[in-house]
Amino acid sequence: MPMNPALQAAVKALTRLMPDTSASWADQRKAEEAAAKLTIVDPRCRIDDMTATAADGYEIPLRLFTPLDIDLSLKTGLHVSEDFRGTILFFHGGGFANGDVGFYTDACQRMALKLERRVLSVEYRRSPEHKFPTALEDCYEVARQLFAGTLLPDVKLRHIVLMGDSAGGNLAAGVSLLARDRGEFAVPTQVLLYPLTYNDHSLETIFDSVRENGEDYLLTREDIVAYVDLYLRDVADFTDSRFAPLIASSLADQPRTLVVTAEYDPLRDEGEAFAARLEAEGNEVVCVRMFDAVHGYFLYPSVLSLVRDTYELIANFLDDDDIEHKGEAPWLPLLGTD
């Protein structure tokens, strides 16, 4: 559906003002660090910092968000289960080079409160200092330890959810595939928000959204190419399915999956193609496209209806409630909805 003309003009103007990603990623980090210092901690959510040790000895920083104002029906006497309704293992976005647990603190505490689940956010090592597959292996190791019960002893394995936005969605999908292939644990559920899943973002790509949305909607095609170039080691990595899960030879035996895409996102079509392949290969999948949305919208204030509606979708999916599409719904049902 067409975007409001005034809003579209504003988004286009803002896009034109944004600097070249290949040269500005370090400055963006500084801006995000400054923004993170302005985050207001919600007293309804406890925040704890911890670490997980990677295979090479690196201590991966983690931040745990525990909601405190859960429904009384979840309390037993004076004891409140720390696991509540489950634990979300969250991988942040930022093109593999930007974003961190500090910048995502507001989003993660909001997530914990709205979804009534603990959120464990992972500060994986970022590019260009650490190339592929370091970020993926960091995320995998945290997931492995979480499923082994060594990070959070009270975790309920069947209630663990992998979740990520953008590059974090790519990492969540990659961890689920690695878990299947390595056989160390099985992921029951994953939520992928406008994920990167494919390897070609040139003008010759098979996906129309890269051409249709690649210039005027904040995240540009050139941004994607620049982030990928910062992340990958060499040309061979482009054809590695650990980087581009859509090209994996098999997507069978994957988690129950929710994929949420944004109408005006260059990555829209590849996220939806990934969902379609998951379903075609026997997995349970729900996929919706949010109208009027651009890449990264999930980080916007929760007072916006678009963000509230996305939380409602995620909550219904996690609680195994029916996701019904009504005439006024601000999203297009693609897979797995009534």
Short mmCIF file of C-alpha atoms in Angstrom, two decimals:
data_model
loop_
_atom_site.label_atom_id
_atom_site.label_comp_id
_atom_site.label_asym_id
_atom_site.label_seq_id
_atom_site.Cartn_x
_atom_site.Cartn_y
_atom_site.Cartn_z
CA MET A 1 0.00 0.00 0.00
CA PRO A 2 1.31 3.52 -0.77
CA MET A 3 3.12 5.35 2.01
CA ASN A 4 1.76 8.71 3.09
CA PRO A 5 3.34 11.20 0.64
CA ALA A 6 4.53 13.60 3.34
CA LEU A 7 6.08 10.78 5.35
CA GLN A 8 7.69 9.33 2.23
CA ALA A 9 9.23 12.72 1.37
CA ALA A 10 10.61 13.04 4.91
CA VAL A 11 12.09 9.53 4.85
CA LYS A 12 13.66 10.17 1.45
CA ALA A 13 15.20 13.44 2.62
CA LEU A 14 16.60 11.80 5.74
CA THR A 15 18.05 8.96 3.66
CA ARG A 16 19.86 11.47 1.46
CA LEU A 17 21.52 13.00 4.55
CA MET A 18 22.91 9.73 5.85
CA PRO A 19 26.68 9.20 5.36
CA ASP A 20 28.32 6.37 3.46
CA THR A 21 28.28 3.26 5.66
CA SER A 22 31.67 1.98 4.53
CA ALA A 23 33.31 5.12 5.92
CA SER A 24 30.99 6.00 8.81
CA TRP A 25 30.46 2.77 10.77
CA ALA A 26 32.89 3.86 13.50
CA ASP A 27 31.17 7.24 13.88
CA GLN A 28 27.83 5.48 14.06
CA ARG A 29 29.15 3.35 16.93
CA LYS A 30 30.07 6.50 18.84
CA ALA A 31 26.61 7.95 18.23
CA GLU A 32 24.98 4.73 19.43
CA GLU A 33 27.17 4.67 22.54
CA ALA A 34 26.09 8.22 23.33
CA ALA A 35 22.44 7.34 22.77
CA ALA A 36 22.75 4.29 25.02
CA LYS A 37 23.81 6.53 27.92
CA LEU A 38 20.45 8.31 27.69
CA THR A 39 18.47 5.10 28.15
CA ILE A 40 16.09 5.27 31.09
CA VAL A 41 16.07 2.03 33.05
CA ASP A 42 12.55 0.80 33.71
CA PRO A 43 12.17 -0.16 37.40
CA ARG A 44 9.81 -2.94 36.36
CA CYS A 45 12.73 -4.77 34.73
CA ARG A 46 15.86 -6.04 36.45
CA ILE A 47 19.06 -5.85 34.40
CA ASP A 48 22.07 -8.07 35.08
CA ASP A 49 25.35 -8.25 33.17
CA MET A 50 27.08 -11.58 32.73
CA THR A 51 29.40 -13.37 30.28
CA ALA A 52 29.77 -16.62 28.38
CA THR A 53 33.17 -18.01 27.49
CA ALA A 54 33.78 -18.63 23.78
CA ALA A 55 35.81 -21.56 22.51
CA ASP A 56 38.87 -19.30 22.07
CA GLY A 57 38.60 -18.01 25.64
CA TYR A 58 36.95 -14.70 24.81
CA GLU A 59 34.36 -13.59 27.35
CA ILE A 60 31.20 -12.72 25.41
CA PRO A 61 29.29 -9.94 27.21
CA LEU A 62 25.61 -10.67 27.87
CA ARG A 63 22.83 -8.60 29.38
CA LEU A 64 19.88 -10.28 31.06
CA PHE A 65 16.52 -8.49 31.32
CA THR A 66 14.09 -9.98 33.84
CA PRO A 67 10.53 -8.61 33.96
CA LEU A 68 9.28 -7.98 37.48
CA ASP A 69 5.66 -6.93 36.97
CA ILE A 70 4.29 -10.21 35.63
CA ASP A 71 0.74 -11.37 36.11
CA LEU A 72 -0.06 -12.67 39.60
CA SER A 73 -1.19 -15.97 38.11
CA LEU A 74 2.44 -16.72 37.31
CA LYS A 75 3.48 -16.40 40.96
CA THR A 76 3.53 -19.31 43.37
CA GLY A 77 3.29 -18.12 46.94
CA LEU A 78 6.20 -15.82 47.61
CA HIS A 79 8.35 -17.39 44.91
CA VAL A 80 8.46 -16.03 41.39
CA SER A 81 9.98 -18.30 38.76
CA GLU A 82 12.84 -16.44 37.08
CA ASP A 83 12.05 -18.15 33.80
CA PHE A 84 8.50 -16.79 33.76
CA ARG A 85 6.94 -17.79 30.44
CA GLY A 86 10.26 -18.48 28.73
CA THR A 87 13.61 -17.00 27.78
CA ILE A 88 14.36 -15.06 24.60
CA LEU A 89 17.94 -15.27 23.36
CA PHE A 90 18.27 -12.02 21.43
CA PHE A 91 20.80 -11.14 18.71
CA HIS A 92 20.83 -7.43 17.88
CA GLY A 93 20.95 -5.87 14.45
CA GLY A 94 23.33 -3.28 13.07
CA GLY A 95 24.80 -4.79 9.93
CA PHE A 96 27.24 -6.98 11.93
CA ALA A 97 29.33 -3.81 12.55
CA ASN A 98 27.01 -1.62 14.61
CA GLY A 99 24.51 -2.07 17.42
CA ASP A 100 25.38 -3.51 20.84
CA VAL A 101 23.63 -4.52 24.06
CA GLY A 102 23.82 -0.95 25.35
CA PHE A 103 22.13 0.56 22.32
CA TYR A 104 19.47 -2.17 22.44
CA THR A 105 18.83 -1.90 26.19
CA ASP A 106 15.62 0.09 25.77
CA ALA A 107 14.30 -2.36 23.17
CA CYS A 108 15.23 -5.40 25.26
CA GLN A 109 13.65 -4.20 28.50
CA ARG A 110 10.53 -3.29 26.53
CA MET A 111 10.59 -6.77 24.97
CA ALA A 112 10.91 -8.44 28.36
CA LEU A 113 7.96 -6.51 29.77
CA LYS A 114 5.63 -6.77 26.79
CA LEU A 115 6.30 -10.45 26.10
CA GLU A 116 6.61 -11.40 29.81
CA ARG A 117 9.79 -13.35 29.21
CA ARG A 118 13.40 -13.00 30.19
CA VAL A 119 15.58 -11.58 27.44
CA LEU A 120 19.26 -12.50 27.18
CA SER A 121 21.00 -10.10 24.79
CA VAL A 122 24.31 -11.11 23.21
CA GLU A 123 27.17 -8.72 22.49
CA TYR A 124 28.82 -10.80 19.80
CA ARG A 125 32.10 -9.65 18.33
CA ARG A 126 31.50 -7.22 15.47
CA SER A 127 33.03 -6.55 12.09
CA PRO A 128 35.26 -5.25 10.65
CA GLU A 129 37.57 -6.10 13.58
CA HIS A 130 36.14 -9.62 13.69
CA LYS A 131 35.14 -11.14 10.38
CA PHE A 132 32.64 -13.88 9.54
CA PRO A 133 31.98 -16.35 11.09
CA THR A 134 33.07 -14.93 14.48
CA ALA A 135 29.71 -13.28 15.25
CA LEU A 136 27.83 -16.44 14.32
CA GLU A 137 30.08 -18.67 16.40
CA ASP A 138 29.75 -16.32 19.40
CA CYS A 139 25.96 -16.49 19.12
CA TYR A 140 26.03 -20.25 18.66
CA GLU A 141 28.20 -20.75 21.74
CA VAL A 142 25.89 -18.66 23.91
CA ALA A 143 22.92 -20.66 22.60
CA ARG A 144 24.72 -23.94 23.24
CA GLN A 145 25.46 -22.99 26.84
CA LEU A 146 21.90 -21.75 27.36
CA PHE A 147 20.45 -25.04 26.13
CA ALA A 148 22.98 -26.95 28.23
CA GLY A 149 21.67 -25.17 31.34
CA THR A 150 25.03 -23.71 32.30
CA LEU A 151 24.12 -20.04 31.75
CA LEU A 152 20.70 -19.96 33.40
CA PRO A 153 20.14 -23.13 35.46
CA ASP A 154 16.36 -22.66 35.71
CA VAL A 155 15.77 -22.30 31.96
CA LYS A 156 13.02 -24.38 30.39
CA LEU A 157 14.42 -25.71 27.13
CA ARG A 158 11.08 -25.96 25.34
CA HIS A 159 10.42 -22.29 26.09
CA ILE A 160 13.66 -20.88 24.66
CA VAL A 161 13.14 -18.53 21.73
CA LEU A 162 15.85 -17.31 19.37
CA MET A 163 15.10 -13.80 18.16
CA GLY A 164 16.93 -11.21 16.12
CA ASP A 165 16.36 -8.19 13.92
CA SER A 166 18.13 -7.54 10.61
CA ALA A 167 21.69 -8.90 10.97
CA GLY A 168 20.52 -10.42 14.25
CA GLY A 169 17.79 -12.26 12.35
CA ASN A 170 20.48 -13.60 10.06
CA LEU A 171 22.43 -14.82 13.09
CA ALA A 172 19.36 -16.44 14.68
CA ALA A 173 18.60 -18.35 11.49
CA GLY A 174 22.26 -19.33 11.23
CA VAL A 175 22.37 -20.62 14.80
CA SER A 176 19.27 -22.76 14.20
CA LEU A 177 20.83 -24.33 11.11
CA LEU A 178 24.14 -24.95 12.92
CA ALA A 179 22.26 -26.52 15.84
CA ARG A 180 20.61 -28.96 13.45
CA ASP A 181 23.84 -29.78 11.62
CA ARG A 182 25.99 -30.16 14.75
CA GLY A 183 23.33 -31.98 16.74
CA GLU A 184 24.19 -30.32 20.07
CA PHE A 185 20.73 -28.89 20.75
CA ALA A 186 17.41 -28.30 19.02
CA VAL A 187 15.84 -24.84 18.83
CA PRO A 188 12.06 -25.00 19.35
CA THR A 189 11.11 -21.47 18.26
CA GLN A 190 12.59 -18.50 16.44
CA VAL A 191 11.42 -14.99 15.57
CA LEU A 192 13.13 -13.23 12.67
CA LEU A 193 12.49 -9.53 12.14
CA TYR A 194 13.30 -8.28 8.62
CA PRO A 195 16.29 -10.67 8.42
CA LEU A 196 19.11 -10.70 5.89
CA THR A 197 19.02 -14.19 4.37
CA TYR A 198 20.53 -13.90 0.88
CA ASN A 199 23.91 -13.04 -0.60
CA ASP A 200 23.17 -10.89 -3.68
CA HIS A 201 22.15 -7.27 -3.17
CA SER A 202 23.32 -6.01 -6.53
CA LEU A 203 20.94 -4.44 -9.02
CA GLU A 204 20.89 -7.81 -10.78
CA THR A 205 19.56 -9.69 -7.76
CA ILE A 206 16.49 -11.89 -8.12
CA PHE A 207 14.62 -9.88 -5.47
CA ASP A 208 12.63 -6.86 -6.62
CA SER A 209 12.55 -5.24 -3.16
CA VAL A 210 16.28 -4.52 -3.40
CA ARG A 211 15.63 -2.40 -6.49
CA GLU A 212 12.26 -0.98 -5.41
CA ASN A 213 13.28 -0.01 -1.86
CA GLY A 214 17.03 0.30 -2.18
CA GLU A 215 17.43 4.08 -2.36
CA ASP A 216 14.88 6.12 -0.42
CA TYR A 217 13.92 4.20 2.74
CA LEU A 218 16.77 4.75 5.24
CA LEU A 219 18.57 1.43 4.68
CA THR A 220 19.87 1.55 1.13
CA ARG A 221 21.14 -1.15 -1.17
CA GLU A 222 24.59 0.45 -0.96
CA ASP A 223 24.44 0.25 2.86
CA ILE A 224 23.74 -3.48 2.71
CA VAL A 225 26.61 -4.08 0.31
CA ALA A 226 28.96 -2.03 2.50
CA TYR A 227 27.99 -3.87 5.68
CA VAL A 228 28.42 -7.24 4.00
CA ASP A 229 31.84 -6.20 2.66
CA LEU A 230 32.88 -5.22 6.20
CA TYR A 231 31.69 -8.58 7.53
CA LEU A 232 32.93 -11.19 5.08
CA ARG A 233 36.52 -12.32 4.74
CA ASP A 234 36.66 -13.04 1.01
CA VAL A 235 34.59 -13.86 -2.07
CA ALA A 236 34.16 -17.48 -0.99
CA ASP A 237 32.12 -16.39 2.04
CA PHE A 238 29.36 -15.08 -0.22
CA THR A 239 28.41 -18.65 -1.10
CA ASP A 240 28.61 -19.95 2.46
CA SER A 241 25.13 -20.82 3.72
CA ARG A 242 26.22 -19.94 7.26
CA PHE A 243 26.19 -16.35 5.98
CA ALA A 244 23.23 -16.65 3.58
CA PRO A 245 20.82 -19.26 5.01
CA LEU A 246 18.47 -18.97 2.04
CA ILE A 247 21.02 -20.77 -0.14
CA ALA A 248 21.39 -23.71 2.26
CA SER A 249 20.88 -27.05 0.52
CA SER A 250 18.24 -27.98 3.10
CA LEU A 251 16.03 -25.99 5.45
CA ALA A 252 14.36 -29.05 6.92
CA ASP A 253 14.09 -29.69 10.68
CA GLN A 254 14.01 -26.04 11.63
CA PRO A 255 12.19 -24.34 14.52
CA ARG A 256 8.65 -23.10 14.53
CA THR A 257 9.30 -19.70 12.95
CA LEU A 258 7.76 -16.24 12.77
CA VAL A 259 9.14 -13.99 10.03
CA VAL A 260 8.12 -10.32 10.05
CA THR A 261 9.08 -8.19 7.06
CA ALA A 262 8.70 -4.47 6.32
CA GLU A 263 6.93 -3.23 3.22
CA TYR A 264 9.56 -0.63 2.30
CA ASP A 265 12.64 -2.65 3.19
CA PRO A 266 15.22 -3.76 0.60
CA LEU A 267 15.44 -7.07 2.51
CA ARG A 268 11.67 -7.71 2.36
CA ASP A 269 11.59 -10.27 -0.45
CA GLU A 270 14.48 -12.41 0.77
CA GLY A 271 12.93 -12.66 4.24
CA GLU A 272 9.65 -13.78 2.72
CA ALA A 273 11.43 -16.22 0.39
CA PHE A 274 13.19 -17.72 3.41
CA ALA A 275 9.84 -18.19 5.15
CA ALA A 276 8.36 -19.80 2.04
CA ARG A 277 11.25 -22.25 1.79
CA LEU A 278 10.98 -23.13 5.46
CA GLU A 279 7.30 -23.96 4.99
CA ALA A 280 7.91 -25.87 1.76
CA GLU A 281 10.44 -28.07 3.56
CA GLY A 282 8.05 -29.09 6.30
CA ASN A 283 8.46 -26.47 9.02
CA GLU A 284 5.72 -24.57 10.84
CA VAL A 285 5.94 -20.96 9.70
CA VAL A 286 4.04 -17.71 10.11
CA CYS A 287 5.06 -14.80 7.87
CA VAL A 288 3.56 -11.31 7.76
CA ARG A 289 4.51 -8.09 5.99
CA MET A 290 4.00 -4.88 7.97
CA PHE A 291 2.45 -2.10 5.90
CA ASP A 292 4.15 1.31 5.75
CA ALA A 293 7.18 -0.06 7.61
CA VAL A 294 10.84 0.57 6.86
CA HIS A 295 13.85 -1.44 7.93
CA GLY A 296 14.62 -1.06 11.63
CA TYR A 297 11.15 0.15 12.65
CA PHE A 298 11.02 -2.24 15.64
CA LEU A 299 13.38 0.08 17.53
CA TYR A 300 10.95 2.99 17.25
CA PRO A 301 8.98 4.09 20.36
CA SER A 302 6.33 1.59 21.39
CA VAL A 303 3.67 4.30 21.32
CA LEU A 304 3.62 3.91 17.53
CA SER A 305 0.86 1.58 16.40
CA LEU A 306 3.22 -0.25 14.07
CA VAL A 307 5.46 -1.30 16.96
CA ARG A 308 2.52 -2.17 19.22
CA ASP A 309 0.98 -4.31 16.48
CA THR A 310 4.28 -6.14 15.98
CA TYR A 311 4.48 -6.95 19.69
CA GLU A 312 0.93 -8.26 19.54
CA LEU A 313 1.86 -10.51 16.63
CA ILE A 314 4.93 -11.83 18.42
CA ALA A 315 3.03 -12.38 21.67
CA ASN A 316 0.25 -14.29 19.90
CA PHE A 317 2.81 -16.41 18.07
CA LEU A 318 4.80 -17.22 21.22
CA ASP A 319 1.67 -17.99 23.20
CA ASP A 320 0.44 -20.22 20.35
CA ASP A 321 -2.68 -18.11 19.91
CA ASP A 322 -4.34 -17.78 16.54
CA ILE A 323 -3.13 -14.86 14.45
CA GLU A 324 -6.23 -13.64 12.69
CA HIS A 325 -6.11 -11.17 9.84
CA LYS A 326 -8.91 -8.66 10.04
CA GLY A 327 -9.72 -6.01 7.48
CA GLU A 328 -8.14 -3.24 9.50
CA ALA A 329 -4.97 -5.18 10.33
CA PRO A 330 -1.84 -3.18 9.37
CA TRP A 331 -0.10 -6.20 7.95
CA LEU A 332 -0.36 -8.54 4.99
CA PRO A 333 -0.68 -12.25 5.86
CA LEU A 334 1.64 -14.37 3.75
CA LEU A 335 1.97 -17.72 5.55
CA GLY A 336 0.38 -19.45 8.53
CA THR A 337 -2.39 -16.98 9.42
CA ASP A 338 -6.17 -17.33 9.35
#
